[in-house]
Amino acid sequence: MIVKKRGSSIRGKIVFIYFLLVFIATTIIGVFIMSQLEAYYKNSIRDNMADTVREGTLLSSLQSYEDLRDHQEEIQANIVSWSRGIPQEIFVVDDDFTIIASNNDNLVLKSAVDLLDQTVILRGLSGENGAESDGIIKNKEIPVKNMVFPIGEEDRIKGVLYLREDMSSVYDTIDKSKIIFIQAMFIALFITVVLGFFIARSITVPINDVTE
C-alpha cells in the first residue's frame, strides 16, 4: 500500500510539472503572438494612411494656399471629391485648431480641440511629418488611429492634414483570435494531462515493481 501511494504521489507530481511547463510555454507564446498580431494590423493601417496621402495630390494642393481659411469652400469641395472610396476620415485643421474642411460635414468649422487629438495636431504644427497616435473618439468609445501631415514650409506651418481611421475591426479580429487561442490552449492542456498521466505511469510502474 505504501509503495502504491508513493507511486501515485510521484505520478501526480510528474503530471503537474508537465502541465505547468506546457501552460507557461503556451501562455508566453500566446502573449507574443497576440502582441505581434496587434502590431502588424496597426502598422498596416498606418502604412495605408501614409500611402493614401503620399500617393495623392491633396497635400500638395493644400500647400499652395496662402491662407486656408480664405479658401475654405474650395478646400471643402476638394476634400469631398478626393476622399471618395477612402476609408479614413479626413480633416484640414488650421493653426488656430479650427477644422477648415472634412469629409465629415458635421464637423466642418468646429474646434478641433474637442473633437481630435490635440497632441498629434501640435506635433504636426511643429513640422513632424506623419506623426501618429492611437486614441478613442470622444463620446463614442471607438478606437482610432490618428495621423497628421503638416501643411506649409518648416518656417510657416499653416495647418495640418489630419487622417483618422476606425480600428474597431482590428480589435474585433484580435479578440476573436484570443478566443480561438484560449480554446486551443485548453485542448492542448487537456491532451497534456492525458499524455502526462500515461508518461508518468510508464515511469512509476517499473519503479514500483523494483521497489516491491
Tab-separated table of C-alpha atoms in Angstrom, residues 8 18 37 39 59 64 75 90 99 111 125 133 147 152-153 193 202 211:
chain	number	residue	atom	x	y	z
A	8	SER	CA	0.585	7.775	-7.159
A	18	TYR	CA	4.388	18.577	-17.204
A	37	LEU	CA	-0.640	40.430	-34.475
A	39	ALA	CA	1.360	45.474	-34.045
A	59	LEU	CA	-1.447	67.595	-49.616
A	64	SER	CA	-0.413	76.181	-52.497
A	75	ILE	CA	-10.780	73.115	-49.894
A	90	ILE	CA	-10.047	63.466	-43.351
A	99	ILE	CA	-11.497	72.326	-38.792
A	111	SER	CA	-12.991	73.420	-32.982
A	125	LEU	CA	2.154	72.009	-36.406
A	133	SER	CA	-1.323	58.304	-32.235
A	147	MET	CA	-2.066	60.618	-38.373
A	152	GLY	CA	3.339	74.567	-45.345
A	153	GLU	CA	7.066	75.034	-45.017
A	193	VAL	CA	-2.769	15.914	-18.777
A	202	SER	CA	5.248	4.344	-17.657
A	211	THR	CA	10.701	-1.252	-5.020
